[in-house]
N, CA and C atoms as an extended XYZ file, in Angstrom:
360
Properties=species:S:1:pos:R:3:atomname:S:1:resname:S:1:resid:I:1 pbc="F F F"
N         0.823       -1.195        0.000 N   UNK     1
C         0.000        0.000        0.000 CA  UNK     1
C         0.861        1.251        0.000 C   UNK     1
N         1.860        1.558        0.486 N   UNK     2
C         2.944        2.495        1.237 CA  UNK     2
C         4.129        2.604        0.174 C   UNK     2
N         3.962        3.381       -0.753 N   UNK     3
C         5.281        3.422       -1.378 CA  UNK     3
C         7.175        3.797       -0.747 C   UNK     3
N         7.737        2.360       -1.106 N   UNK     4
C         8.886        2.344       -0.187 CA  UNK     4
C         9.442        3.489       -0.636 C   UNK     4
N         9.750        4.567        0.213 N   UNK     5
C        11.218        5.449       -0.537 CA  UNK     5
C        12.280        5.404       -0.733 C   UNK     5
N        13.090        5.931       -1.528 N   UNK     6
C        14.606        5.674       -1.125 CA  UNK     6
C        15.381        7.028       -0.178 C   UNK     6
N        16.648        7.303       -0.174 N   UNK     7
C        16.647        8.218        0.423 CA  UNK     7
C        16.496        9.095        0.347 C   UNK     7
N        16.940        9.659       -1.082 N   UNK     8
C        16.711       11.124       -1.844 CA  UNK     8
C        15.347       11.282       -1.755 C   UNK     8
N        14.193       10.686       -2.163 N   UNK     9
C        13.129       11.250       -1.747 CA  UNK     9
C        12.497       11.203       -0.247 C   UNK     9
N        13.022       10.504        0.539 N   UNK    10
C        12.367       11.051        1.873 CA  UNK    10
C        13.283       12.239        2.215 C   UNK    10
N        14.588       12.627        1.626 N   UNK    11
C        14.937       13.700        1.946 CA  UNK    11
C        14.308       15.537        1.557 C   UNK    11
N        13.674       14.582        0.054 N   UNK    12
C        12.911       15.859       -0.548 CA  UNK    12
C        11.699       15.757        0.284 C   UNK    12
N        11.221       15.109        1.081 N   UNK    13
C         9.650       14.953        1.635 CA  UNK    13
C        10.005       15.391        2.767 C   UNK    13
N        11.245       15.215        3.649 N   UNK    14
C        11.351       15.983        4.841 CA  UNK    14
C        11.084       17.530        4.538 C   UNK    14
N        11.734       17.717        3.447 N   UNK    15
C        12.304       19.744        2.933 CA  UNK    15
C        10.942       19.878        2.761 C   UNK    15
N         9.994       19.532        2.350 N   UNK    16
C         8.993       19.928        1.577 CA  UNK    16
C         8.282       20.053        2.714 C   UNK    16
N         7.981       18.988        3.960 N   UNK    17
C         7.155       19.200        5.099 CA  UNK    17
C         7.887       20.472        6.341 C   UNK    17
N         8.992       20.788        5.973 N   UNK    18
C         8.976       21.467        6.671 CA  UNK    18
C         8.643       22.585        6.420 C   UNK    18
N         9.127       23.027        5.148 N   UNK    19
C         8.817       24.662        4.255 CA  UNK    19
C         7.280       24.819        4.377 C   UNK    19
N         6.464       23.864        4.038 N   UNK    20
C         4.818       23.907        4.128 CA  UNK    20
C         4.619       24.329        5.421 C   UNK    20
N         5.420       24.084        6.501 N   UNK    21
C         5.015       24.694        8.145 CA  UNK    21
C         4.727       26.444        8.048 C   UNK    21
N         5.210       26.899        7.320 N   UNK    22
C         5.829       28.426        7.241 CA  UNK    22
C         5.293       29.112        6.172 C   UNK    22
N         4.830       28.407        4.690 N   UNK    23
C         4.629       29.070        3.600 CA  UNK    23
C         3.675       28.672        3.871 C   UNK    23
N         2.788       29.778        3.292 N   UNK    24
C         0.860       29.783        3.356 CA  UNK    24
C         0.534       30.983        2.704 C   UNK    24
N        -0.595       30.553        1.634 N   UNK    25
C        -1.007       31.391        0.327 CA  UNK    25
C        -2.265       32.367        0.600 C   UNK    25
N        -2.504       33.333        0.608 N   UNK    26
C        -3.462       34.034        1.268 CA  UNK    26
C        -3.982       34.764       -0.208 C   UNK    26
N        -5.439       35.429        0.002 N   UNK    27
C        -5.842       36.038       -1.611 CA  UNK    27
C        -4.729       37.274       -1.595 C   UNK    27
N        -3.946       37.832       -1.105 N   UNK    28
C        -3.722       39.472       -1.387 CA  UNK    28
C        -1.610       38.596       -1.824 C   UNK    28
N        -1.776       37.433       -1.421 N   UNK    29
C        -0.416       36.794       -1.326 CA  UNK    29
C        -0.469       35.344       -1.959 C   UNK    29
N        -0.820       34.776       -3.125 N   UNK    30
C        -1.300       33.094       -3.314 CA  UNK    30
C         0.382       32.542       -3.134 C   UNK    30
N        -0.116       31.025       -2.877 N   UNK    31
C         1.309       30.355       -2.804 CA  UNK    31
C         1.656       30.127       -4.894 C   UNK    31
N         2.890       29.832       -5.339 N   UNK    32
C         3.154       29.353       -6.241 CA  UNK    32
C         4.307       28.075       -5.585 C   UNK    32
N         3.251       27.178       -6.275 N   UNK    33
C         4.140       25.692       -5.916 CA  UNK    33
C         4.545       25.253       -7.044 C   UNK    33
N         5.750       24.178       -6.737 N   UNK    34
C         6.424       24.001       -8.442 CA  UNK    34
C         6.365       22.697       -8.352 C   UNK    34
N         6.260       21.736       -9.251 N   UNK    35
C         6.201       20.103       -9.498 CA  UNK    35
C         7.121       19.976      -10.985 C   UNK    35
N         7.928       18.905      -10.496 N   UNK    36
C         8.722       18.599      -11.668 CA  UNK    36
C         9.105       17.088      -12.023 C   UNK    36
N         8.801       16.886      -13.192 N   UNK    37
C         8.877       15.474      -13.092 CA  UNK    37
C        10.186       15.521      -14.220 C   UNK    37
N        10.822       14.344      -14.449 N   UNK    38
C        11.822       13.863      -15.823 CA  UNK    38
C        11.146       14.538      -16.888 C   UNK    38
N         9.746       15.134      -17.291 N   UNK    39
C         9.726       14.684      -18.490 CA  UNK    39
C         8.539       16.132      -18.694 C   UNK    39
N         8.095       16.690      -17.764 N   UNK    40
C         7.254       17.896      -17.582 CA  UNK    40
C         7.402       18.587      -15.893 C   UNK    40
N         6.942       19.929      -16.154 N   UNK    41
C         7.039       21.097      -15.287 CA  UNK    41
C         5.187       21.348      -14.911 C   UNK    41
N         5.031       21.928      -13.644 N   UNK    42
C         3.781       21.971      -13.223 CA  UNK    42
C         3.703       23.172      -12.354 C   UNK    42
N         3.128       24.353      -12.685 N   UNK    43
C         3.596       25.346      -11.168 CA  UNK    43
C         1.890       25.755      -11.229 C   UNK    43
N         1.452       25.853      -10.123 N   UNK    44
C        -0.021       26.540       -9.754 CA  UNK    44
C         0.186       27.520       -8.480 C   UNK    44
N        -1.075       29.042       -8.658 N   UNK    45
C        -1.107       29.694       -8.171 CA  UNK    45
C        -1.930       29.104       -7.002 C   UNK    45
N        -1.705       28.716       -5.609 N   UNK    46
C        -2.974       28.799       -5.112 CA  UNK    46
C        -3.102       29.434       -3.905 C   UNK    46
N        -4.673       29.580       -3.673 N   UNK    47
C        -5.264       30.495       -2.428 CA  UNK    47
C        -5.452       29.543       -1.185 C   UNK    47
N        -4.389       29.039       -0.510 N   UNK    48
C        -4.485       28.332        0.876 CA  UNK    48
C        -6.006       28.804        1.905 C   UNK    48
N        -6.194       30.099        2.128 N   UNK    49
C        -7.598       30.463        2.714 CA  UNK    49
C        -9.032       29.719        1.876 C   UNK    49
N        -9.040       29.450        1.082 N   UNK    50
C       -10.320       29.119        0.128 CA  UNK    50
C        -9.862       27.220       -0.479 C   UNK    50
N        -8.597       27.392       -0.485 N   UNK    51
C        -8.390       25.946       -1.094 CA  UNK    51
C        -8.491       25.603       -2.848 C   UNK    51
N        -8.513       26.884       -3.404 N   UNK    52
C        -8.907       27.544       -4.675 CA  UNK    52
C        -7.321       27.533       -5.274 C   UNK    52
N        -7.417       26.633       -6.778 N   UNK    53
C        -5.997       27.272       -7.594 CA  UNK    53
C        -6.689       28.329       -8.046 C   UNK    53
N        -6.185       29.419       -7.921 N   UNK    54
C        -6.431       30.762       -9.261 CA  UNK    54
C        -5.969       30.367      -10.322 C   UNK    54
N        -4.614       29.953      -10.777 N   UNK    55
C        -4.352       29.996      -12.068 CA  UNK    55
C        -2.632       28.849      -12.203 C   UNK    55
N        -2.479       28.285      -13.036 N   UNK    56
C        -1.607       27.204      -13.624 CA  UNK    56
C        -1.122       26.972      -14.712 C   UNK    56
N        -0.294       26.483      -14.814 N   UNK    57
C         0.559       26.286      -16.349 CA  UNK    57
C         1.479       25.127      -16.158 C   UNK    57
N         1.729       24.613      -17.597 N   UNK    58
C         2.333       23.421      -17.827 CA  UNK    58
C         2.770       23.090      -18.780 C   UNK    58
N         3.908       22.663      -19.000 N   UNK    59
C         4.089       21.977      -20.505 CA  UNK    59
C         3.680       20.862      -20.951 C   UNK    59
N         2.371       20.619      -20.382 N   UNK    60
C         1.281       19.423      -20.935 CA  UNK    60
C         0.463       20.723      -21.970 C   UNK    60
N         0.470       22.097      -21.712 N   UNK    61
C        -0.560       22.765      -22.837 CA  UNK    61
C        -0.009       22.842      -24.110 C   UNK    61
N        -0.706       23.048      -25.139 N   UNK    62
C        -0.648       23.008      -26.153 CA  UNK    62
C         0.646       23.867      -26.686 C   UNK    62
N         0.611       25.330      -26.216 N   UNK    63
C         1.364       26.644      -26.876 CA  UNK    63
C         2.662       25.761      -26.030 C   UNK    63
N         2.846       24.959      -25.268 N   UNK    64
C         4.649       24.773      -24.465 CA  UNK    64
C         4.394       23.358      -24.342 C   UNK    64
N         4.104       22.543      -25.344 N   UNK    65
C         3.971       21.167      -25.664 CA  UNK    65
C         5.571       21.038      -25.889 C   UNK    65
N         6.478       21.890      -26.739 N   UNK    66
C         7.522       21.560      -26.992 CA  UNK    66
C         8.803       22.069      -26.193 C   UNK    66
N         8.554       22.332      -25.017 N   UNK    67
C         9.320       22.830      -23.862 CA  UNK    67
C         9.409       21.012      -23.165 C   UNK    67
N        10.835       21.188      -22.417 N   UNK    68
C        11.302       20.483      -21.663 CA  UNK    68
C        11.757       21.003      -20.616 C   UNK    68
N        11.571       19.844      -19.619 N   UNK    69
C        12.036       20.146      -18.080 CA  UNK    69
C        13.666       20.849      -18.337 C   UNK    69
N        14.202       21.905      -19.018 N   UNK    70
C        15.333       22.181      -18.774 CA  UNK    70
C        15.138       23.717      -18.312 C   UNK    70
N        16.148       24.235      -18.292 N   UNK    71
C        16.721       25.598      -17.719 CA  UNK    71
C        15.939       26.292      -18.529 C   UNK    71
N        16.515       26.398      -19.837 N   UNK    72
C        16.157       27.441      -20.759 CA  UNK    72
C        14.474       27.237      -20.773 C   UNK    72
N        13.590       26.312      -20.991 N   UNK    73
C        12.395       26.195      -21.215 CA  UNK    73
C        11.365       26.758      -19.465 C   UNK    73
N        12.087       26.273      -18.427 N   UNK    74
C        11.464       26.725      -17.699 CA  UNK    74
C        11.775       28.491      -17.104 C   UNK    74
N        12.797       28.506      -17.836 N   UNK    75
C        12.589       30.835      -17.772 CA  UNK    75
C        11.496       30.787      -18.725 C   UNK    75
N        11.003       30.244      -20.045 N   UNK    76
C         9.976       30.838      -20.787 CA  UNK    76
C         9.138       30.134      -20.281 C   UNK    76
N         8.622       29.313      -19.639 N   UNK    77
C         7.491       29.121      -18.827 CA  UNK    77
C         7.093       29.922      -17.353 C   UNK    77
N         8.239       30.452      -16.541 N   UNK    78
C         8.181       31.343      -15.456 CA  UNK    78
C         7.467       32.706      -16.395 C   UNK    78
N         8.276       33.658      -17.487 N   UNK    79
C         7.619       34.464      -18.158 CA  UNK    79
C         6.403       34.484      -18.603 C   UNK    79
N         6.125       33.311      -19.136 N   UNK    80
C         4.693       33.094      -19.485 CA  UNK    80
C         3.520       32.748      -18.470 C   UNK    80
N         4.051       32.442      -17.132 N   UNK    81
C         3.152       32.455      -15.810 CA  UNK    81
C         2.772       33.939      -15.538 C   UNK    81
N         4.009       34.586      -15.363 N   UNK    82
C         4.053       36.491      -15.133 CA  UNK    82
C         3.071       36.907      -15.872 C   UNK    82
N         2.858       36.693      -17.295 N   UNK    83
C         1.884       36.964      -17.687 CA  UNK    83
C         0.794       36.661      -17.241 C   UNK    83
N        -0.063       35.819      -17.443 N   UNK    84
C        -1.219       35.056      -17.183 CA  UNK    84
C        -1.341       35.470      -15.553 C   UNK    84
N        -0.220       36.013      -14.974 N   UNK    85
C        -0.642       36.545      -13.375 CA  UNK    85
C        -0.627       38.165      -13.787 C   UNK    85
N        -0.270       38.733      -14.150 N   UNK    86
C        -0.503       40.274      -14.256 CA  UNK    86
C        -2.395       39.976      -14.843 C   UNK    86
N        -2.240       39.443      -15.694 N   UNK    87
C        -3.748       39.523      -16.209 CA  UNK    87
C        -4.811       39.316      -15.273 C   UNK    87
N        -4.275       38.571      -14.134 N   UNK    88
C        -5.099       38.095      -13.278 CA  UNK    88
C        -5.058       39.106      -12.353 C   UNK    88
N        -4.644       40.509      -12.199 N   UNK    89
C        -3.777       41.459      -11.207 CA  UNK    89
C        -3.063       40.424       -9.704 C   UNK    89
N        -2.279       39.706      -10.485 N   UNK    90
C        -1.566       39.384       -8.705 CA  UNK    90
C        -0.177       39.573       -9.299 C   UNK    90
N         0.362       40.380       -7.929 N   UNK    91
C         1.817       40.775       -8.409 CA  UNK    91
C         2.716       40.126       -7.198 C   UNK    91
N         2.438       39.576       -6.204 N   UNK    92
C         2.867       39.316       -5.195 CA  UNK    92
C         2.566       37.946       -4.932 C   UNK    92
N         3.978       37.078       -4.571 N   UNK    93
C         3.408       34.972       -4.702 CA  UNK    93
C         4.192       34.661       -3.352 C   UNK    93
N         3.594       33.642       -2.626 N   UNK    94
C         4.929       33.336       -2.393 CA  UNK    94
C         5.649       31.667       -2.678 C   UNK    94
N         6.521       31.832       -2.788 N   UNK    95
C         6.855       30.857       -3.840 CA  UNK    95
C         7.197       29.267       -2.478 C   UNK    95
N         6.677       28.001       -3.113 N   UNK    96
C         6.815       26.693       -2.537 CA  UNK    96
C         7.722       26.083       -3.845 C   UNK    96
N         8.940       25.689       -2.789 N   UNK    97
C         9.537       24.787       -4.388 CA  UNK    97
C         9.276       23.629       -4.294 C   UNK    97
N         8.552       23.203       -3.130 N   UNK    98
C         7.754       21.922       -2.854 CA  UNK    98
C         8.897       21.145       -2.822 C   UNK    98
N        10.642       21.153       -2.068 N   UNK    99
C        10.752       20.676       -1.415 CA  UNK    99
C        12.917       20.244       -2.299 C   UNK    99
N        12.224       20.525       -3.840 N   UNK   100
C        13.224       20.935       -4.749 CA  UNK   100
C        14.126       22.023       -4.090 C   UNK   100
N        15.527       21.216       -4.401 N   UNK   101
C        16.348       21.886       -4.277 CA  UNK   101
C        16.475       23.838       -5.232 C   UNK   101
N        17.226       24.493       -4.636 N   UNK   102
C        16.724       25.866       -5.591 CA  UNK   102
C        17.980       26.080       -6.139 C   UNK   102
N        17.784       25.167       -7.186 N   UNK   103
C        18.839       25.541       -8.304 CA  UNK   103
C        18.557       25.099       -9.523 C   UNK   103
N        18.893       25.337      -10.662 N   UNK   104
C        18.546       24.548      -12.270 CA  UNK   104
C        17.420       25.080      -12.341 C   UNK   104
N        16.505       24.270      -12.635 N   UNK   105
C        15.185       24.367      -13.161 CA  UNK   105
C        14.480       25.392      -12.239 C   UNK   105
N        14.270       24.901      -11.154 N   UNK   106
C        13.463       25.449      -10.129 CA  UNK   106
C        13.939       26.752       -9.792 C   UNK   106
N        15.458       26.835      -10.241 N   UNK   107
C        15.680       28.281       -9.826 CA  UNK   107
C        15.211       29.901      -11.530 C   UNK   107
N        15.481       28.650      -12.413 N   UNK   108
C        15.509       29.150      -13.750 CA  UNK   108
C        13.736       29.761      -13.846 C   UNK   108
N        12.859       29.368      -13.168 N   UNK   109
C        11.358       29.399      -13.422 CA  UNK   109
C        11.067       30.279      -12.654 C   UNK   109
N        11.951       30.399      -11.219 N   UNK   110
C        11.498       31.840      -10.150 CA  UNK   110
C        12.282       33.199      -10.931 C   UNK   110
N        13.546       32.933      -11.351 N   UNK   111
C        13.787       33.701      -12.345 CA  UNK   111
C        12.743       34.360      -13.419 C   UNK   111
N        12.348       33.831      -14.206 N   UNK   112
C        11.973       33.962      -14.824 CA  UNK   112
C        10.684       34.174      -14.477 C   UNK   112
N         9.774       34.308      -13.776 N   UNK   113
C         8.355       34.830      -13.053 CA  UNK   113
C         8.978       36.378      -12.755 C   UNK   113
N         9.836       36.574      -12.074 N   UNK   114
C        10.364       37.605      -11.337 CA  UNK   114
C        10.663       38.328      -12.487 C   UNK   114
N        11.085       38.115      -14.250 N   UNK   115
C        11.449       38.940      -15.195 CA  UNK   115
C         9.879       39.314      -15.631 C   UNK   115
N         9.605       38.324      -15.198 N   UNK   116
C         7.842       39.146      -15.727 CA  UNK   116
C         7.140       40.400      -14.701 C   UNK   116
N         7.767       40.508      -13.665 N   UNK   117
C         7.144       41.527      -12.910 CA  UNK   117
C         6.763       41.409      -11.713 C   UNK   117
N         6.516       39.947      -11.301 N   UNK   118
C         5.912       39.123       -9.989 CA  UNK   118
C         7.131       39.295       -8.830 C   UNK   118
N         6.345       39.818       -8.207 N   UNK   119
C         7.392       39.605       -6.417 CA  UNK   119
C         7.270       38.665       -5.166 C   UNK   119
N         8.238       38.118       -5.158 N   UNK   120
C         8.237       37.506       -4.048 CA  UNK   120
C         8.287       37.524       -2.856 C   UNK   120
């Protein structure tokens, strides 16, 4: 029933339970959490008070079907979140790397939100 872990991921599941103690998404502040797998990127805006995503992106959509989990693809997916959040007026996130280390990818995508205008 219990998927065995190995170590690297109970180490990412410790980081991740602890950062969740502290980060909490409010409407005037939503959390942005990041999910990354081998093979696709996942980041959603959400409102912790309501339990509500506002808004999400992925390279499962159509327009970033041809983006990969790398560096360069996730700055034009952070940019293209900035957007789709100005439209939404939220300028202010606070960011969950859900537990990911903050470097490469995960750092390339807060980058790149932050060139769009969004503060952390």
């Amino acid at each position: 029933m219990f998927k065995k872990l190995n170590d690297k991921q109970r180490r990412r599941l410790h980081r991740k339970v602890h950062i969740r103690k502290t980060v909490y998404g409010t409407a005037e502040r939503p959390r942005m959490t990041v999910t990354r797998s081998n093979c696709n990127l996942y980041v959603q805006i959400i409102n912790d008070d309501e339990g509500k995503t506002l808004a999400s992106i992925s390279t499962l959509e159509k327009e970033f079907a041809a983006l990969k989990p790398n560096i360069e693809s996730a700055a034009k997916l952070g940019e293209a979140l900035g957007a789709r959040l100005k439209e939404k007026n939220i300028t202010t996130v606070v960011f969950d790397r859900n537990g990911y280390l903050y470097h490469g990818v995960v750092k390339a995508l807060a980058d790149g939100t932050r060139k769009a205008g969004i503060i952390f």
